[in-house]
Coordinates of C-alpha atoms in Angstrom, one line a residue:
M24 CA 0.0 0.0 0.0
V25 CA 1.1 3.6 -0.4
D26 CA -0.1 5.4 2.7
H27 CA 3.0 7.6 2.5
L28 CA 1.3 9.3 -0.4
A29 CA -1.5 10.6 1.7
N30 CA -1.6 14.4 1.8
T31 CA 1.2 14.7 -0.7
E32 CA 1.1 17.0 -3.7
I33 CA 1.3 14.2 -6.3
N34 CA -1.7 12.4 -4.7
S35 CA -3.7 15.6 -4.6
Q36 CA -3.0 16.2 -8.3
R37 CA -4.1 12.7 -9.2
I38 CA -7.3 13.0 -7.3
A39 CA -8.0 16.5 -8.7
A40 CA -7.5 15.1 -12.2
V41 CA -10.1 12.4 -11.6
E42 CA -12.5 15.0 -10.3
S43 CA -11.9 17.1 -13.3
C44 CA -12.7 14.2 -15.7
F45 CA -16.1 13.6 -14.0
G46 CA -16.8 17.4 -14.1
A47 CA -19.7 19.0 -12.3
S48 CA -21.8 15.7 -12.4
G49 CA -19.3 14.0 -10.1
Q50 CA -19.0 14.2 -6.3
P51 CA -15.8 15.7 -4.7
L52 CA -13.3 12.9 -4.0
A53 CA -10.5 14.7 -2.1
L54 CA -10.5 14.0 1.6
P55 CA -7.7 14.1 4.2
G56 CA -5.9 10.8 4.2
R57 CA -7.5 9.5 1.0
V58 CA -5.1 8.0 -1.5
L59 CA -5.6 7.1 -5.1
L60 CA -4.0 3.7 -5.5
G61 CA -4.7 2.9 -9.1
E62 CA -7.0 3.0 -12.2
G63 CA -7.9 1.0 -15.2
V64 CA -10.7 0.0 -17.6
L65 CA -12.7 -3.1 -16.7
T66 CA -15.6 -4.6 -18.6
K67 CA -18.8 -4.4 -16.6
E68 CA -21.7 -6.8 -17.4
C69 CA -24.7 -4.5 -17.6
R70 CA -28.3 -5.5 -18.1
K71 CA -28.2 -5.5 -21.9
K72 CA -24.6 -6.1 -22.7
A73 CA -21.1 -5.8 -21.3
K74 CA -19.6 -2.3 -21.5
P75 CA -16.2 -0.8 -20.7
R76 CA -16.1 1.3 -17.5
I77 CA -13.3 3.3 -15.9
F78 CA -12.5 2.2 -12.3
F79 CA -10.5 4.1 -9.7
L80 CA -9.3 2.4 -6.5
F81 CA -8.8 4.6 -3.5
N82 CA -7.7 3.3 -0.1
D83 CA -11.3 3.7 1.2
I84 CA -13.6 3.7 -1.8
L85 CA -14.0 2.3 -5.3
V86 CA -15.2 4.7 -8.0
Y87 CA -16.4 3.8 -11.5
G88 CA -18.1 5.6 -14.3
S89 CA -18.9 5.6 -18.0
I90 CA -16.2 6.6 -20.5
V91 CA -17.0 9.5 -22.8
L92 CA -13.5 10.3 -23.9
N93 CA -10.7 8.1 -22.6
K94 CA -8.6 9.8 -19.9
R95 CA -10.5 13.1 -20.6
K96 CA -14.1 12.8 -19.7
Y97 CA -16.2 10.4 -17.6
R98 CA -19.8 10.5 -16.3
S99 CA -22.3 8.5 -14.2
Q100 CA -20.0 8.4 -11.2
H101 CA -20.6 5.6 -8.7
I102 CA -18.9 5.5 -5.3
I103 CA -18.7 2.3 -3.3
P104 CA -17.3 2.3 0.3
L105 CA -14.8 -0.5 0.5
E106 CA -15.8 -1.8 3.9
E107 CA -19.1 -2.9 2.2
V108 CA -17.4 -4.8 -0.5
T109 CA -17.0 -8.6 -0.9
L110 CA -15.4 -10.2 -4.0
E111 CA -16.2 -13.5 -5.5
L112 CA -14.2 -15.2 -8.2
L113 CA -16.2 -16.6 -11.1
P114 CA -15.4 -19.7 -13.2
E115 CA -13.8 -19.4 -16.6
T116 CA -15.8 -20.2 -19.7
L117 CA -14.9 -20.1 -23.4
Q118 CA -17.0 -16.9 -23.8
A119 CA -16.1 -15.2 -20.5
K120 CA -12.7 -15.0 -18.9
N121 CA -11.0 -13.2 -16.0
R122 CA -14.3 -12.4 -14.3
W123 CA -15.2 -11.7 -10.7
M124 CA -18.2 -10.3 -8.8
I125 CA -18.2 -7.1 -6.8
K126 CA -20.9 -7.6 -4.1
T127 CA -22.4 -5.0 -1.8
A128 CA -25.7 -4.8 0.1
K129 CA -27.1 -2.3 -2.4
K130 CA -25.7 -3.6 -5.7
S131 CA -23.7 -6.5 -7.0
F132 CA -22.3 -6.8 -10.5
V133 CA -19.8 -8.7 -12.6
V134 CA -16.6 -7.3 -14.1
S135 CA -13.8 -8.8 -16.1
A136 CA -10.2 -7.7 -16.8
A137 CA -8.1 -8.0 -19.9
S138 CA -5.9 -10.7 -18.5
A139 CA -5.6 -13.1 -15.6
T140 CA -2.7 -11.0 -14.3
E141 CA -4.8 -7.8 -14.2
R142 CA -7.6 -9.6 -12.5
Q143 CA -5.3 -10.8 -9.8
E144 CA -3.8 -7.3 -9.4
W145 CA -7.3 -5.8 -9.0
I146 CA -8.5 -8.4 -6.6
S147 CA -5.4 -8.4 -4.4
H148 CA -5.4 -4.6 -4.1
I149 CA -9.1 -4.3 -3.4
E150 CA -9.0 -7.1 -0.8
E151 CA -6.1 -5.5 1.0
C152 CA -7.9 -2.2 1.1
V153 CA -11.1 -3.9 2.4
R154 CA -9.1 -5.6 5.2
R155 CA -7.5 -2.3 6.2
Q156 CA -10.8 -0.5 6.2
L157 CA -12.5 -3.1 8.3
R158 CA -9.7 -2.9 10.8
A159 CA -9.8 0.9 10.9
T160 CA -13.6 1.0 11.4
G161 CA -14.0 -2.1 13.6
R162 CA -16.8 -3.3 11.4
P163 CA -17.3 -7.0 10.6
P164 CA -17.2 -8.2 7.0
S165 CA -20.4 -7.7 5.1
T166 CA -22.6 -10.7 4.9
E167 CA -25.7 -9.4 3.2
H168 CA -25.4 -8.7 -0.5
A169 CA -27.7 -7.7 -3.3
A170 CA -28.4 -10.2 -6.0
P171 CA -26.7 -9.5 -9.3
W172 CA -29.1 -8.9 -12.2
I173 CA -29.2 -11.7 -14.7
P174 CA -28.5 -10.2 -18.2
D175 CA -31.4 -9.8 -20.6
K176 CA -29.9 -12.0 -23.2
A177 CA -29.7 -14.9 -20.8
T178 CA -33.3 -15.9 -21.4
D179 CA -36.1 -15.3 -23.9
I180 CA -38.9 -16.3 -21.5
C181 CA -39.9 -15.3 -18.0
M182 CA -37.8 -17.1 -15.4
R183 CA -40.8 -17.4 -13.0
C184 CA -43.9 -18.5 -15.0
T185 CA -41.7 -19.9 -17.9
Q186 CA -44.7 -19.1 -20.2
T187 CA -44.4 -15.5 -21.2
R188 CA -42.0 -14.9 -24.1
F189 CA -40.3 -11.6 -24.3
S190 CA -40.5 -9.5 -27.5
A191 CA -40.4 -5.9 -28.6
L192 CA -43.8 -5.4 -27.0
T193 CA -43.3 -7.6 -23.9
R194 CA -40.7 -6.0 -21.7
R195 CA -38.2 -7.8 -19.5
H196 CA -38.1 -6.7 -15.8
H197 CA -35.8 -7.6 -12.9
C198 CA -36.7 -8.7 -9.5
R199 CA -34.7 -6.6 -7.0
K200 CA -34.5 -9.5 -4.5
C201 CA -33.3 -12.4 -6.7
G202 CA -32.2 -10.7 -9.9
F203 CA -34.3 -12.9 -12.1
V204 CA -35.6 -11.7 -15.5
V205 CA -39.4 -11.7 -15.2
C206 CA -42.5 -10.6 -17.0
A207 CA -44.8 -7.8 -15.9
E208 CA -47.4 -10.2 -14.6
C209 CA -44.9 -12.0 -12.4
S210 CA -43.5 -8.8 -11.0
R211 CA -46.6 -6.8 -10.1
Q212 CA -45.8 -6.5 -6.4
R213 CA -43.5 -4.0 -4.7
F214 CA -41.8 -4.5 -1.4
L215 CA -39.8 -2.2 0.8
L216 CA -36.2 -3.3 0.9
P217 CA -34.5 -0.5 2.9
R218 CA -30.9 -1.5 2.0
L219 CA -31.8 -1.0 -1.7
S220 CA -34.2 1.9 -1.8
P221 CA -36.2 4.1 0.5
K222 CA -39.2 3.3 -1.7
P223 CA -40.9 -0.1 -2.4
V224 CA -39.1 -1.8 -5.3
R225 CA -40.2 -4.4 -7.9
V226 CA -40.0 -8.0 -6.8
C227 CA -41.1 -11.2 -8.4
S228 CA -44.1 -13.2 -7.2
L229 CA -42.0 -15.9 -5.4
C230 CA -39.8 -13.4 -3.6
Y231 CA -42.9 -11.3 -2.6
R232 CA -44.5 -14.3 -1.0
E233 CA -41.3 -15.2 0.9
L234 CA -40.7 -11.6 2.0
D235 CA -44.3 -11.1 3.1
A236 CA -44.3 -14.4 5.1
Q237 CA -41.0 -13.4 6.8
Q238 CA -42.4 -10.0 7.7
R239 CA -45.6 -11.4 9.1
Q240 CA -43.6 -13.9 11.2
E241 CA -41.4 -11.1 12.5
E242 CA -44.4 -8.9 13.4
A243 CA -46.0 -11.9 15.2
E244 CA -42.8 -12.5 17.2
E245 CA -42.6 -8.8 18.2
Q246 CA -46.2 -8.8 19.3
G247 CA -45.7 -12.1 21.3
A248 CA -42.6 -10.6 23.0
G249 CA -44.7 -7.6 24.0
S250 CA -42.5 -5.1 22.0
P251 CA -44.4 -2.5 19.9
G252 CA -43.6 -3.1 16.3
Q253 CA -43.6 -0.5 13.5
P254 CA -47.1 0.4 12.4
A255 CA -48.3 -2.0 9.7
H256 CA -49.2 0.8 7.3
L257 CA -45.6 1.8 7.1
T258 CA -44.2 -1.7 6.4
R259 CA -46.9 -3.6 4.5
P260 CA -45.9 -4.7 1.0
I261 CA -47.5 -2.7 -1.9
C262 CA -49.1 -4.1 -5.1
G263 CA -49.1 -2.2 -8.3
A264 CA -46.7 0.4 -9.7
S265 CA -44.8 2.9 -7.6
S266 CA -43.2 6.0 -8.9
G267 CA -39.6 5.9 -9.8
D268 CA -39.3 2.2 -9.2
D269 CA -39.1 0.9 -12.7
D270 CA -35.7 2.0 -13.8
D271 CA -34.4 -1.3 -15.2
S272 CA -31.8 0.4 -17.4
D273 CA -28.7 -0.2 -15.2
E274 CA -26.7 2.4 -17.1
D275 CA -27.9 1.2 -20.5
K276 CA -29.4 4.7 -21.3
E277 CA -26.1 6.5 -20.8
G278 CA -25.2 6.5 -24.4
S279 CA -21.5 6.0 -24.0
R280 CA -19.9 4.6 -27.1
D281 CA -18.1 1.2 -26.9
G282 CA -14.5 1.5 -28.0
D283 CA -11.1 0.0 -28.0
W284 CA -10.1 1.5 -24.7
P285 CA -6.6 1.0 -23.4
S286 CA -7.1 -1.5 -20.5
R287 CA -3.7 -1.7 -18.8
V288 CA -4.2 -1.2 -15.1
E289 CA -2.0 1.3 -13.3
F290 CA -1.3 1.0 -9.6
Y291 CA 0.7 3.8 -8.0
G292 CA 3.6 4.0 -5.6
S293 CA 6.5 6.2 -4.7
G294 CA 8.7 6.7 -7.7
V295 CA 5.9 5.7 -10.1
A296 CA 5.2 8.7 -12.4
W297 CA 1.7 9.4 -13.7
S298 CA 3.0 12.0 -16.1
A299 CA -0.2 12.8 -18.0
F300 CA -2.5 13.5 -15.1
H301 CA -5.4 13.2 -17.5
S302 CA -4.4 16.5 -19.1

């Protein structure tokens, strides 16, 4: 690790360059003690197809975004606290190599590197940062993770009823609990999952029944123990549409063009020049 770079001029310049590339749409990234450890392009498996994304690894957060102009302009900035991250290696196939999953309570997704060496570099650096963050905060490793969304192209029929066939007129939807691709009829219900959203989100029929049964059991146990539970009208599942809940795009509407982006990962240390500074 390169803790000795904290609060140095070269580290401040690197972080300022990243902020500049995201522009006004990005959040400020400079904090006392924060160090930019490395950057590189990874392929992120989005809902409709895999797309290149720029990733920046700091000692306490992982930042990624869409590439508009390589090393000049990025957008759709996402910030993930590293103490919430768990990594999972994925098996190799003929079509998909060097993949792993980044799992958090709010969102989980699959990325792949250009080579096995780069994948190992990313994983080892991220895992070391996670260990250090957990030690610093005293938090236990995260055990609750959001289900990754199954890509649209993985199925032509609803994964719940297995009857509805998707078409230009019959949309695919995703259950926020299990990540399955489902039809509208099999995902009419909404359920409040606080770790994902402050509003009720779309869930499939099976997950709805399981979540509803679990909630009823918890309410019954609370009443049996004599402790006042939360009012039912605040926690009861909701059927039908809810505003703002149906954004299934998962960055597919960003409009960034696919390209032959340089994918070599750069991890920084003392004596390692980052001469361009994205300028």
